[in-house]
mmCIF file of C-alpha atoms and ligand atoms in Angstrom:
data_model
loop_
_atom_site.group_PDB
_atom_site.id
_atom_site.type_symbol
_atom_site.label_atom_id
_atom_site.label_comp_id
_atom_site.label_asym_id
_atom_site.label_seq_id
_atom_site.Cartn_x
_atom_site.Cartn_y
_atom_site.Cartn_z
ATOM 1 C CA MET S 1 108.096 64.814 67.632
ATOM 2 C CA LEU S 2 104.893 64.639 70.621
ATOM 3 C CA THR S 3 106.325 62.564 72.940
ATOM 4 C CA THR S 4 104.865 61.692 76.276
ATOM 5 C CA GLU S 5 108.217 63.064 77.786
ATOM 6 C CA SER S 6 108.185 66.468 76.098
ATOM 7 C CA ILE S 7 103.825 66.262 76.934
ATOM 8 C CA MET S 8 104.501 65.930 80.710
ATOM 9 C CA GLU S 9 107.484 68.598 80.403
ATOM 10 C CA ALA S 10 105.083 70.729 78.775
ATOM 11 C CA LEU S 11 102.230 70.680 81.339
ATOM 12 C CA ARG S 12 104.357 70.543 84.624
ATOM 13 C CA GLU S 13 104.086 74.605 83.721
ATOM 14 C CA VAL S 14 100.431 74.292 84.373
ATOM 15 C CA LYS S 15 99.222 74.842 87.341
ATOM 16 C CA ASP S 16 95.538 74.051 88.811
ATOM 17 C CA PRO S 17 94.378 77.545 89.364
ATOM 18 C CA GLU S 18 93.056 77.081 92.438
ATOM 19 C CA LEU S 19 96.389 75.461 94.309
ATOM 20 C CA ASN S 20 98.552 77.093 92.204
ATOM 21 C CA LYS S 21 100.675 74.139 91.754
ATOM 22 C CA SER S 22 101.683 71.811 88.547
ATOM 23 C CA LEU S 23 99.316 69.897 87.406
ATOM 24 C CA VAL S 24 102.437 67.306 87.063
ATOM 25 C CA SER S 25 103.063 67.705 90.469
ATOM 26 C CA LEU S 26 100.150 67.435 91.964
ATOM 27 C CA ASN S 27 100.053 63.411 89.721
ATOM 28 C CA MET S 28 96.721 64.447 88.011
ATOM 29 C CA ILE S 29 98.058 63.953 84.168
ATOM 30 C CA ARG S 30 97.332 60.756 83.659
ATOM 31 C CA ASN S 31 96.952 57.942 80.645
ATOM 32 C CA ILE S 32 98.619 60.355 77.870
ATOM 33 C CA GLN S 33 98.096 58.577 74.319
ATOM 34 C CA ILE S 34 100.088 60.047 71.016
ATOM 35 C CA GLN S 35 98.296 59.194 67.853
ATOM 36 C CA GLY S 36 100.585 61.054 65.089
ATOM 37 C CA ASN S 37 99.911 64.210 66.066
ATOM 38 C CA ASP S 38 97.071 63.482 67.753
ATOM 39 C CA VAL S 39 96.718 63.714 71.755
ATOM 40 C CA SER S 40 94.558 62.125 74.588
ATOM 41 C CA LEU S 41 95.034 61.826 78.484
ATOM 42 C CA ASP S 42 92.915 61.658 81.544
ATOM 43 C CA VAL S 43 93.054 65.415 83.783
ATOM 44 C CA ILE S 44 92.199 63.751 87.325
ATOM 45 C CA LEU S 45 90.544 66.945 89.392
ATOM 46 C CA THR S 46 90.579 67.554 93.060
ATOM 47 C CA ILE S 47 87.247 66.638 92.586
ATOM 48 C CA ARG S 48 83.866 66.155 90.402
ATOM 49 C CA GLY S 49 83.125 69.219 89.013
ATOM 50 C CA CYS S 50 85.581 71.331 89.498
ATOM 51 C CA PRO S 51 84.686 75.076 88.891
ATOM 52 C CA LEU S 52 87.746 75.729 87.207
ATOM 53 C CA LYS S 53 87.189 73.178 84.626
ATOM 54 C CA ILE S 54 86.867 74.395 81.543
ATOM 55 C CA LYS S 55 90.060 76.984 82.594
ATOM 56 C CA ILE S 56 92.074 73.988 83.252
ATOM 57 C CA GLN S 57 91.072 72.174 79.839
ATOM 58 C CA GLU S 58 92.595 75.583 78.262
ATOM 59 C CA ASP S 59 95.231 76.281 79.676
ATOM 60 C CA VAL S 60 95.754 71.681 78.900
ATOM 61 C CA GLU S 61 95.142 71.760 74.845
ATOM 62 C CA ASN S 62 97.360 75.663 75.063
ATOM 63 C CA ALA S 63 100.621 73.872 76.268
ATOM 64 C CA ILE S 64 100.486 70.285 74.452
ATOM 65 C CA ARG S 65 99.294 72.763 71.319
ATOM 66 C CA GLN S 66 102.314 74.428 70.979
ATOM 67 C CA LEU S 67 104.589 71.761 71.178
ATOM 68 C CA GLY S 68 103.047 70.875 68.163
ATOM 69 C CA ALA S 69 100.192 69.056 68.687
ATOM 70 C CA GLU S 70 96.864 69.334 66.047
ATOM 71 C CA ARG S 71 94.305 67.359 68.293
ATOM 72 C CA VAL S 72 93.604 67.490 72.102
ATOM 73 C CA THR S 73 91.344 65.586 73.736
ATOM 74 C CA VAL S 74 90.843 65.876 77.075
ATOM 75 C CA THR S 75 88.680 63.207 79.170
ATOM 76 C CA PHE S 76 88.705 64.438 83.045
ATOM 77 C CA GLY S 77 88.155 62.485 86.303
ATOM 78 C CA ALA S 78 88.095 62.874 89.460
ATOM 79 C CA MET S 79 90.472 61.456 92.465
ATOM 80 C CA THR S 80 89.679 58.471 94.941
ATOM 81 C CA ASP S 81 89.308 59.239 98.385
ATOM 82 C CA GLU S 82 92.232 58.549 98.955
ATOM 83 C CA GLU S 83 94.472 60.182 96.580
ATOM 84 C CA ARG S 84 92.035 63.169 98.101
ATOM 85 C CA ALA S 85 92.800 62.435 101.390
ATOM 86 C CA ALA S 86 97.477 62.226 100.055
ATOM 87 C CA LEU S 87 96.364 65.365 98.845
ATOM 88 C CA SER S 88 95.449 67.295 101.905
ATOM 89 C CA ALA S 89 97.254 65.827 103.838
ATOM 90 C CA SER S 90 100.620 67.402 102.018
ATOM 91 C CA LEU S 91 98.547 70.237 101.876
ATOM 92 C CA ARG S 92 98.564 71.171 105.601
ATOM 93 C CA ALA S 93 101.927 69.864 106.374
ATOM 94 C CA GLU S 94 103.572 72.026 104.040
ATOM 95 C CA GLN S 95 101.225 74.764 105.503
ATOM 96 C CA HIS S 96 102.138 73.642 109.195
ATOM 97 C CA ALA S 97 105.428 73.941 107.971
ATOM 98 C CA SER S 98 105.337 77.488 106.282
ATOM 99 C CA ARG S 99 103.713 78.923 109.194
ATOM 100 C CA GLU S 100 105.817 77.337 111.823
ATOM 101 C CA ASN S 101 109.467 78.815 109.080
ATOM 102 C CA ALA S 102 107.882 81.669 109.683
ATOM 103 C CA THR S 103 107.400 81.769 113.111
ATOM 104 C CA THR S 104 111.037 80.750 113.727
ATOM 105 C CA GLN S 105 112.641 83.184 111.735
ATOM 106 C CA GLY S 106 112.797 85.892 114.037
ATOM 107 C CA ARG S 107 109.773 87.588 112.764
ATOM 108 C CA GLU S 108 107.662 86.000 115.947
ATOM 109 C CA ALA S 109 106.855 89.923 117.297
ATOM 110 C CA SER S 110 104.792 90.428 114.136
ATOM 111 C CA SER S 111 103.692 86.832 114.272
ATOM 112 C CA THR S 112 101.062 84.351 115.296
ATOM 113 C CA PRO S 113 101.716 80.777 115.382
ATOM 114 C CA GLY S 114 99.533 78.728 113.388
ATOM 115 C CA ILE S 115 98.112 81.648 111.453
ATOM 116 C CA PRO S 116 99.249 83.058 107.452
ATOM 117 C CA GLN S 117 102.294 85.043 107.188
ATOM 118 C CA THR S 118 100.737 88.126 106.046
ATOM 119 C CA ASN S 119 100.246 92.008 106.318
ATOM 120 C CA TYR S 120 96.519 92.137 108.369
ATOM 121 C CA ILE S 121 94.500 95.034 107.660
ATOM 122 C CA ALA S 122 91.040 95.046 109.449
ATOM 123 C CA ILE S 123 88.582 97.343 108.388
ATOM 124 C CA ALA S 124 86.428 98.387 110.996
ATOM 125 C CA SER S 125 83.797 101.795 111.988
ATOM 126 C CA GLY S 126 82.041 102.919 114.564
ATOM 127 C CA LYS S 127 78.554 102.568 112.700
ATOM 128 C CA GLY S 128 76.754 100.052 110.090
ATOM 129 C CA GLY S 129 76.904 100.842 106.532
ATOM 130 C CA VAL S 130 79.830 103.550 106.063
ATOM 131 C CA GLY S 131 81.104 101.041 104.071
ATOM 132 C CA LYS S 132 83.711 98.588 105.214
ATOM 133 C CA SER S 133 82.865 95.966 102.813
ATOM 134 C CA THR S 134 82.738 98.069 100.300
ATOM 135 C CA VAL S 135 85.928 100.459 101.481
ATOM 136 C CA THR S 136 88.115 96.226 101.958
ATOM 137 C CA VAL S 137 86.472 93.868 98.835
ATOM 138 C CA ASN S 138 87.979 97.605 96.727
ATOM 139 C CA LEU S 139 91.393 98.334 98.421
ATOM 140 C CA ALA S 140 91.792 94.255 98.460
ATOM 141 C CA VAL S 141 91.341 94.905 94.196
ATOM 142 C CA ALA S 142 93.126 97.414 93.917
ATOM 143 C CA LEU S 143 96.344 95.974 95.649
ATOM 144 C CA ALA S 144 95.857 93.045 92.879
ATOM 145 C CA ARG S 145 95.836 95.628 90.074
ATOM 146 C CA ALA S 146 99.077 96.197 91.735
ATOM 147 C CA GLY S 147 100.568 92.914 91.703
ATOM 148 C CA LYS S 148 100.196 92.235 95.062
ATOM 149 C CA LYS S 149 98.716 88.965 96.724
ATOM 150 C CA VAL S 150 95.787 89.357 98.769
ATOM 151 C CA GLY S 151 93.059 87.718 100.213
ATOM 152 C CA ILE S 152 89.980 89.122 102.215
ATOM 153 C CA ILE S 153 88.188 87.066 105.215
ATOM 154 C CA ASP S 154 84.687 88.510 105.291
ATOM 155 C CA ALA S 155 84.740 88.384 109.556
ATOM 156 C CA ASP S 156 80.975 89.932 109.137
ATOM 157 C CA ILE S 157 79.935 86.089 110.231
ATOM 158 C CA TYR S 158 76.464 87.140 110.607
ATOM 159 C CA GLY S 159 75.866 89.911 108.360
ATOM 160 C CA PHE S 160 78.310 88.767 105.218
ATOM 161 C CA SER S 161 78.191 90.897 102.133
ATOM 162 C CA VAL S 162 81.823 90.589 100.680
ATOM 163 C CA PRO S 163 80.313 87.134 97.646
ATOM 164 C CA ASP S 164 77.876 89.512 96.056
ATOM 165 C CA MET S 165 79.425 92.926 96.534
ATOM 166 C CA MET S 166 82.235 90.637 94.725
ATOM 167 C CA GLY S 167 79.766 88.755 91.789
ATOM 168 C CA ILE S 168 81.214 85.733 93.646
ATOM 169 C CA GLU S 169 78.397 83.079 92.355
ATOM 170 C CA GLN S 170 81.162 79.721 93.001
ATOM 171 C CA ARG S 171 81.289 78.316 96.435
ATOM 172 C CA PRO S 172 85.409 76.830 97.545
ATOM 173 C CA THR S 173 86.165 73.745 96.914
ATOM 174 C CA VAL S 174 86.204 71.480 99.909
ATOM 175 C CA ILE S 175 89.572 68.882 99.832
ATOM 176 C CA ASP S 176 88.426 66.393 102.541
ATOM 177 C CA GLU S 177 89.057 69.583 105.623
ATOM 178 C CA VAL S 178 91.137 72.223 103.372
ATOM 179 C CA ILE S 179 89.007 75.243 102.606
ATOM 180 C CA LEU S 180 90.512 76.942 99.225
ATOM 181 C CA PRO S 181 89.049 79.518 99.115
ATOM 182 C CA VAL S 182 87.376 81.668 95.888
ATOM 183 C CA GLU S 183 89.330 83.689 93.448
ATOM 184 C CA ARG S 184 87.754 87.026 92.283
ATOM 185 C CA TYR S 185 89.249 89.988 90.688
ATOM 186 C CA GLY S 186 92.749 88.082 91.145
ATOM 187 C CA VAL S 187 91.941 88.668 95.133
ATOM 188 C CA LYS S 188 90.945 84.894 96.948
ATOM 189 C CA VAL S 189 87.978 85.503 99.234
ATOM 190 C CA ILE S 190 86.673 83.686 102.164
ATOM 191 C CA SER S 191 83.000 83.972 103.987
ATOM 192 C CA MET S 192 80.821 82.661 105.852
ATOM 193 C CA GLY S 193 78.285 83.801 103.170
ATOM 194 C CA PHE S 194 79.812 80.296 100.756
ATOM 195 C CA PHE S 195 78.791 77.814 103.914
ATOM 196 C CA VAL S 196 74.925 78.739 104.459
ATOM 197 C CA GLU S 197 72.140 77.397 101.916
ATOM 198 C CA ASP S 198 69.760 80.430 100.376
ATOM 199 C CA ASN S 199 70.598 83.201 102.252
ATOM 200 C CA ALA S 200 69.801 81.411 105.484
ATOM 201 C CA PRO S 201 70.353 83.978 108.863
ATOM 202 C CA VAL S 202 72.920 82.681 111.162
ATOM 203 C CA VAL S 203 72.341 82.485 114.081
ATOM 204 C CA TRP S 204 74.647 80.552 115.491
ATOM 205 C CA ARG S 205 76.135 81.553 119.285
ATOM 206 C CA GLY S 206 79.551 83.476 119.636
ATOM 207 C CA PRO S 207 81.745 80.639 120.269
ATOM 208 C CA ILE S 208 80.977 78.841 117.145
ATOM 209 C CA LEU S 209 81.254 82.499 115.469
ATOM 210 C CA GLY S 210 84.883 82.742 117.279
ATOM 211 C CA LYS S 211 85.802 78.845 115.802
ATOM 212 C CA MET S 212 84.575 80.027 112.467
ATOM 213 C CA LEU S 213 87.547 82.702 111.993
ATOM 214 C CA ARG S 214 89.446 80.241 113.711
ATOM 215 C CA ASN S 215 88.914 78.131 110.745
ATOM 216 C CA PHE S 216 88.940 81.184 108.291
ATOM 217 C CA LEU S 217 92.428 81.632 109.979
ATOM 218 C CA HIS S 218 93.754 77.941 110.011
ATOM 219 C CA GLU S 219 91.978 75.459 107.540
ATOM 220 C CA VAL S 220 91.747 77.463 104.255
ATOM 221 C CA HIS S 221 94.344 77.150 101.860
ATOM 222 C CA TRP S 222 95.526 80.630 101.090
ATOM 223 C CA GLY S 223 98.961 79.469 99.622
ATOM 224 C CA GLU S 224 101.893 82.876 99.706
ATOM 225 C CA LEU S 225 99.755 86.193 100.800
ATOM 226 C CA ASP S 226 100.920 90.013 101.308
ATOM 227 C CA TYR S 227 97.774 91.128 102.263
ATOM 228 C CA LEU S 228 95.135 90.292 103.999
ATOM 229 C CA LEU S 229 92.029 92.108 104.605
ATOM 230 C CA LEU S 230 89.427 91.312 107.567
ATOM 231 C CA ASP S 231 85.874 92.863 106.694
ATOM 232 C CA LEU S 232 84.545 93.659 110.289
ATOM 233 C CA PRO S 233 81.275 93.397 112.146
ATOM 234 C CA PRO S 234 80.007 97.062 112.373
ATOM 235 C CA GLY S 235 81.102 97.975 116.051
ATOM 236 C CA THR S 236 83.848 97.196 118.515
ATOM 237 C CA GLY S 237 81.883 93.596 119.245
ATOM 238 C CA ASP S 238 82.911 90.395 120.639
ATOM 239 C CA ILE S 239 83.651 89.682 116.123
ATOM 240 C CA ALA S 240 86.149 92.798 116.666
ATOM 241 C CA LEU S 241 87.688 91.409 119.719
ATOM 242 C CA ASP S 242 87.943 87.874 118.522
ATOM 243 C CA VAL S 243 90.179 89.064 115.359
ATOM 244 C CA HIS S 244 92.376 91.734 117.283
ATOM 245 C CA GLN S 245 93.652 88.931 120.136
ATOM 246 C CA MET S 246 93.204 85.957 117.223
ATOM 247 C CA ILE S 247 95.334 88.302 115.457
ATOM 248 C CA PRO S 248 98.054 90.990 117.700
ATOM 249 C CA GLN S 249 100.432 92.235 114.839
ATOM 250 C CA SER S 250 97.119 93.008 112.538
ATOM 251 C CA LYS S 251 96.734 96.542 111.416
ATOM 252 C CA GLU S 252 93.690 98.494 111.301
ATOM 253 C CA ILE S 253 92.335 100.791 108.697
ATOM 254 C CA ILE S 254 88.921 103.074 110.509
ATOM 255 C CA VAL S 255 86.044 103.920 107.614
ATOM 256 C CA THR S 256 83.832 107.242 108.440
ATOM 257 C CA THR S 257 81.579 109.028 106.553
ATOM 258 C CA PRO S 258 81.553 112.479 106.553
ATOM 259 C CA HIS S 259 78.652 113.388 109.585
ATOM 260 C CA ALA S 260 80.705 114.154 112.822
ATOM 261 C CA THR S 261 78.461 111.230 114.360
ATOM 262 C CA ALA S 262 80.069 109.194 112.622
ATOM 263 C CA ALA S 263 82.725 110.448 113.133
ATOM 264 C CA PHE S 264 82.010 110.553 116.679
ATOM 265 C CA VAL S 265 81.285 106.526 117.050
ATOM 266 C CA ALA S 266 84.591 106.153 114.951
ATOM 267 C CA ALA S 267 86.742 107.381 117.206
ATOM 268 C CA ARG S 268 85.220 104.863 119.746
ATOM 269 C CA ALA S 269 86.411 101.180 117.363
ATOM 270 C CA GLY S 270 89.665 103.558 117.301
ATOM 271 C CA ALA S 271 89.890 103.638 121.188
ATOM 272 C CA MET S 272 89.079 100.199 120.741
ATOM 273 C CA ALA S 273 92.480 100.144 118.727
ATOM 274 C CA LEU S 274 94.735 101.929 120.728
ATOM 275 C CA SER S 275 93.934 100.622 123.806
ATOM 276 C CA THR S 276 92.681 97.328 123.750
ATOM 277 C CA THR S 277 94.081 95.563 121.325
ATOM 278 C CA LYS S 278 97.484 97.811 120.835
ATOM 279 C CA HIS S 279 96.596 97.724 117.335
ATOM 280 C CA GLU S 280 98.465 100.654 114.802
ATOM 281 C CA ILE S 281 95.891 102.344 112.989
ATOM 282 C CA LEU S 282 96.638 102.756 109.422
ATOM 283 C CA GLY S 283 94.461 105.498 108.841
ATOM 284 C CA VAL S 284 90.959 107.073 107.739
ATOM 285 C CA VAL S 285 89.575 106.165 104.770
ATOM 286 C CA GLU S 286 86.421 108.548 104.661
ATOM 287 C CA ASN S 287 83.777 107.259 102.618
ATOM 288 C CA MET S 288 80.473 109.313 100.751
ATOM 289 C CA SER S 289 82.122 112.302 101.491
ATOM 290 C CA TRP S 290 80.490 114.454 98.546
ATOM 291 C CA TYR S 291 78.571 113.635 95.272
ATOM 292 C CA THR S 292 79.072 115.577 92.474
ATOM 293 C CA ASP S 293 76.088 116.549 90.378
ATOM 294 C CA ARG S 294 75.085 117.256 86.476
ATOM 295 C CA ASN S 295 77.029 120.476 86.900
ATOM 296 C CA GLY S 296 80.448 119.016 88.295
ATOM 297 C CA ASP S 297 79.495 120.972 92.279
ATOM 298 C CA LYS S 298 79.946 119.148 94.990
ATOM 299 C CA GLU S 299 76.794 118.731 96.947
ATOM 300 C CA TYR S 300 78.474 117.653 101.263
ATOM 301 C CA VAL S 301 74.997 115.880 101.458
ATOM 302 C CA PHE S 302 76.313 113.808 104.688
ATOM 303 C CA GLY S 303 77.882 117.043 106.209
ATOM 304 C CA ARG S 304 81.702 117.537 105.432
ATOM 305 C CA GLY S 305 84.963 116.990 108.468
ATOM 306 C CA GLY S 306 84.272 114.195 109.474
ATOM 307 C CA GLY S 307 87.193 112.265 108.133
ATOM 308 C CA GLU S 308 89.968 114.939 109.159
ATOM 309 C CA LYS S 309 88.154 115.311 112.876
ATOM 310 C CA LEU S 310 88.467 111.000 113.527
ATOM 311 C CA ALA S 311 91.968 111.097 111.682
ATOM 312 C CA GLU S 312 92.831 114.626 114.247
ATOM 313 C CA SER S 313 91.484 112.956 117.159
ATOM 314 C CA LEU S 314 93.657 109.295 116.282
ATOM 315 C CA ASN S 315 96.725 110.907 115.072
ATOM 316 C CA VAL S 316 96.715 109.281 111.952
ATOM 317 C CA GLU S 317 96.258 110.213 108.256
ATOM 318 C CA LEU S 318 93.440 110.872 106.254
ATOM 319 C CA LEU S 319 94.220 108.135 103.685
ATOM 320 C CA CYS S 320 91.484 109.147 101.087
ATOM 321 C CA GLN S 321 87.506 110.515 100.824
ATOM 322 C CA ILE S 322 85.910 108.579 98.523
ATOM 323 C CA PRO S 323 82.393 110.369 97.238
ATOM 324 C CA LEU S 324 79.129 109.168 96.522
ATOM 325 C CA GLY S 325 78.855 107.139 92.844
ATOM 326 C CA ALA S 326 78.211 103.681 91.825
ATOM 327 C CA PRO S 327 81.054 101.787 90.229
ATOM 328 C CA GLY S 328 78.731 102.068 87.025
ATOM 329 C CA ASN S 329 78.955 97.988 85.756
ATOM 330 C CA VAL S 330 76.411 96.619 83.303
ATOM 331 C CA LEU S 331 74.992 93.066 84.101
ATOM 332 C CA GLU S 332 76.373 91.660 80.816
ATOM 333 C CA ASP S 333 79.868 91.947 81.723
ATOM 334 C CA PRO S 334 81.428 88.787 82.300
ATOM 335 C CA GLU S 335 83.156 90.347 85.017
ATOM 336 C CA TYR S 336 80.100 92.185 86.647
ATOM 337 C CA SER S 337 79.879 92.667 90.483
ATOM 338 C CA PRO S 338 78.079 95.842 92.035
ATOM 339 C CA SER S 339 81.568 97.190 93.879
ATOM 340 C CA VAL S 340 84.108 97.147 92.505
ATOM 341 C CA TYR S 341 85.351 100.408 90.777
ATOM 342 C CA PRO S 342 87.191 99.342 87.880
ATOM 343 C CA THR S 343 90.910 101.377 87.661
ATOM 344 C CA HIS S 344 89.241 103.308 84.840
ATOM 345 C CA HIS S 345 86.805 104.427 86.782
ATOM 346 C CA PRO S 346 87.741 108.514 89.125
ATOM 347 C CA THR S 347 86.887 106.478 92.566
ATOM 348 C CA GLY S 348 88.672 103.659 91.639
ATOM 349 C CA LYS S 349 91.703 105.427 90.561
ATOM 350 C CA LEU S 350 91.374 106.910 94.211
ATOM 351 C CA TYR S 351 91.233 103.008 95.439
ATOM 352 C CA ASP S 352 94.654 102.718 93.842
ATOM 353 C CA GLU S 353 95.983 105.795 95.108
ATOM 354 C CA LEU S 354 95.034 104.232 99.139
ATOM 355 C CA ALA S 355 96.477 100.836 97.669
ATOM 356 C CA ARG S 356 99.764 102.024 97.216
ATOM 357 C CA LYS S 357 99.488 104.669 100.205
ATOM 358 C CA VAL S 358 98.636 101.373 102.587
ATOM 359 C CA THR S 359 101.414 99.632 100.480
ATOM 360 C CA GLN S 360 103.947 102.269 101.587
ATOM 361 C CA ALA S 361 102.679 102.564 105.613
ATOM 362 C CA VAL S 362 102.787 98.772 105.904
ATOM 363 C CA THR S 363 106.578 98.469 103.988
ATOM 364 C CA THR S 364 107.504 101.510 106.300
HETATM 365 N N1 ATP J 1 81.250 106.178 98.527
HETATM 366 C C1 ATP J 1 79.778 105.446 98.183
HETATM 367 N N2 ATP J 1 78.342 105.708 97.134
HETATM 368 C C2 ATP J 1 77.770 105.101 96.798
HETATM 369 N N3 ATP J 1 76.893 104.091 98.081
HETATM 370 C C3 ATP J 1 78.229 103.309 98.593
HETATM 371 C C4 ATP J 1 79.671 104.132 98.704
HETATM 372 N N4 ATP J 1 80.371 102.992 99.836
HETATM 373 C C5 ATP J 1 79.209 102.204 100.107
HETATM 374 N N5 ATP J 1 77.885 102.619 99.247
HETATM 375 C C6 ATP J 1 76.673 101.714 99.403
HETATM 376 O O1 ATP J 1 76.254 101.290 100.891
HETATM 377 C C7 ATP J 1 76.053 100.307 101.425
HETATM 378 C C8 ATP J 1 76.880 100.000 102.076
HETATM 379 O O2 ATP J 1 78.004 99.962 102.146
HETATM 380 P P1 ATP J 1 78.774 99.248 102.464
HETATM 381 O O3 ATP J 1 77.743 97.341 103.614
HETATM 382 O O4 ATP J 1 80.103 98.666 102.158
HETATM 383 O O5 ATP J 1 78.686 99.598 104.769
HETATM 384 P P2 ATP J 1 79.469 98.352 105.686
HETATM 385 O O6 ATP J 1 80.333 99.509 106.105
HETATM 386 O O7 ATP J 1 80.407 97.639 105.226
HETATM 387 O O8 ATP J 1 77.583 98.213 105.622
HETATM 388 P P3 ATP J 1 77.846 97.006 107.677
HETATM 389 O O9 ATP J 1 78.223 97.850 108.699
HETATM 390 O O10 ATP J 1 76.548 96.767 107.271
HETATM 391 O O11 ATP J 1 78.654 95.549 107.361
HETATM 392 C C9 ATP J 1 75.885 99.095 100.024
HETATM 393 O O12 ATP J 1 74.949 99.636 99.428
HETATM 394 C C10 ATP J 1 77.087 100.476 99.149
HETATM 395 O O13 ATP J 1 77.360 99.586 98.487
HETATM 396 MG MG1 MG J 2 79.880 94.832 106.109
#
């Protein structure tokens, strides 16, 4: 028989997709009415126009139908300002407690107070346009495919590109001052691109840039993460330095093309990691390594050997070589993105392999 209690019990299993918490514990379920096999209820969202409303509705309806209900009518409402403030305060308190807790558990060496306790991996390069963002996005998606909890900070504050590359059109939900990252392909993403209108140029200067990055670390509700990847701007500039200072425990992957000059310039980024910031370099990714022509022959359009040479000079492993080629995704696909290689694509498989190596390198 349908009762308010059985419905509440069933809804305990239904989570708010952004907060990853039960709708019941978030006090979002109100006013359950039962008439025979028909159920109606109110779902109180954190904000009006919550982007994940449809998902929540489906999950609630399914959970109640499984109890035998025939018709389920969901009416959406929004929290009052006071309720939202209370929620945001409790999220902050929880975030604070988990980060404090992490730093008092004897893991000081690998953690920095106040920022998420996770494995940080910065993706760096010497030159621009070698594929840092592409590698960041695809490594993140591959780690998520392997069951890891992954986030990306698009730390290229001026030249943000991660949202577009992943085909993200949604904007983050902000509850009071707590920012919820946008999730795509199982990866939580935050980017300056979410906070500028119509692709307007970002003209902020140093201190604000640093503050933005700090906010991305401190004010974003990341929840539990195994990996947080940072897509750095090219070169050895201010932001790269900021990242290194804010997250001294971060590890790095250096991306280069096979071209000798690119590898030479990339070595500088590597040298900075080694000397200035003492970041451990996990390895080198060589991107745009070759192009396979119609006959199946490899053409080395950008030369050969840059990745290997760089890895050698930094005394690290050449983790993988990624050939030239588009993911071949089609616009009609609801999961479309211009830059994510699916797992059945040969390059997608290379990224799965890279994810495996990275996991191994980080956990050993
Ligand atoms: N293996 C590849 N095959 C084909 N195109 C690629 C490949 N890797 C990257 N690209 C394309 O090359 C361009 C530059 O890549 P990306 O933006 O990832 O580089 P970046 O190093 O992040 O650049 P920036 O320094 O501007 O941040 C993009 O248009 C991307 O789609
Ligand atoms: Mg980039």
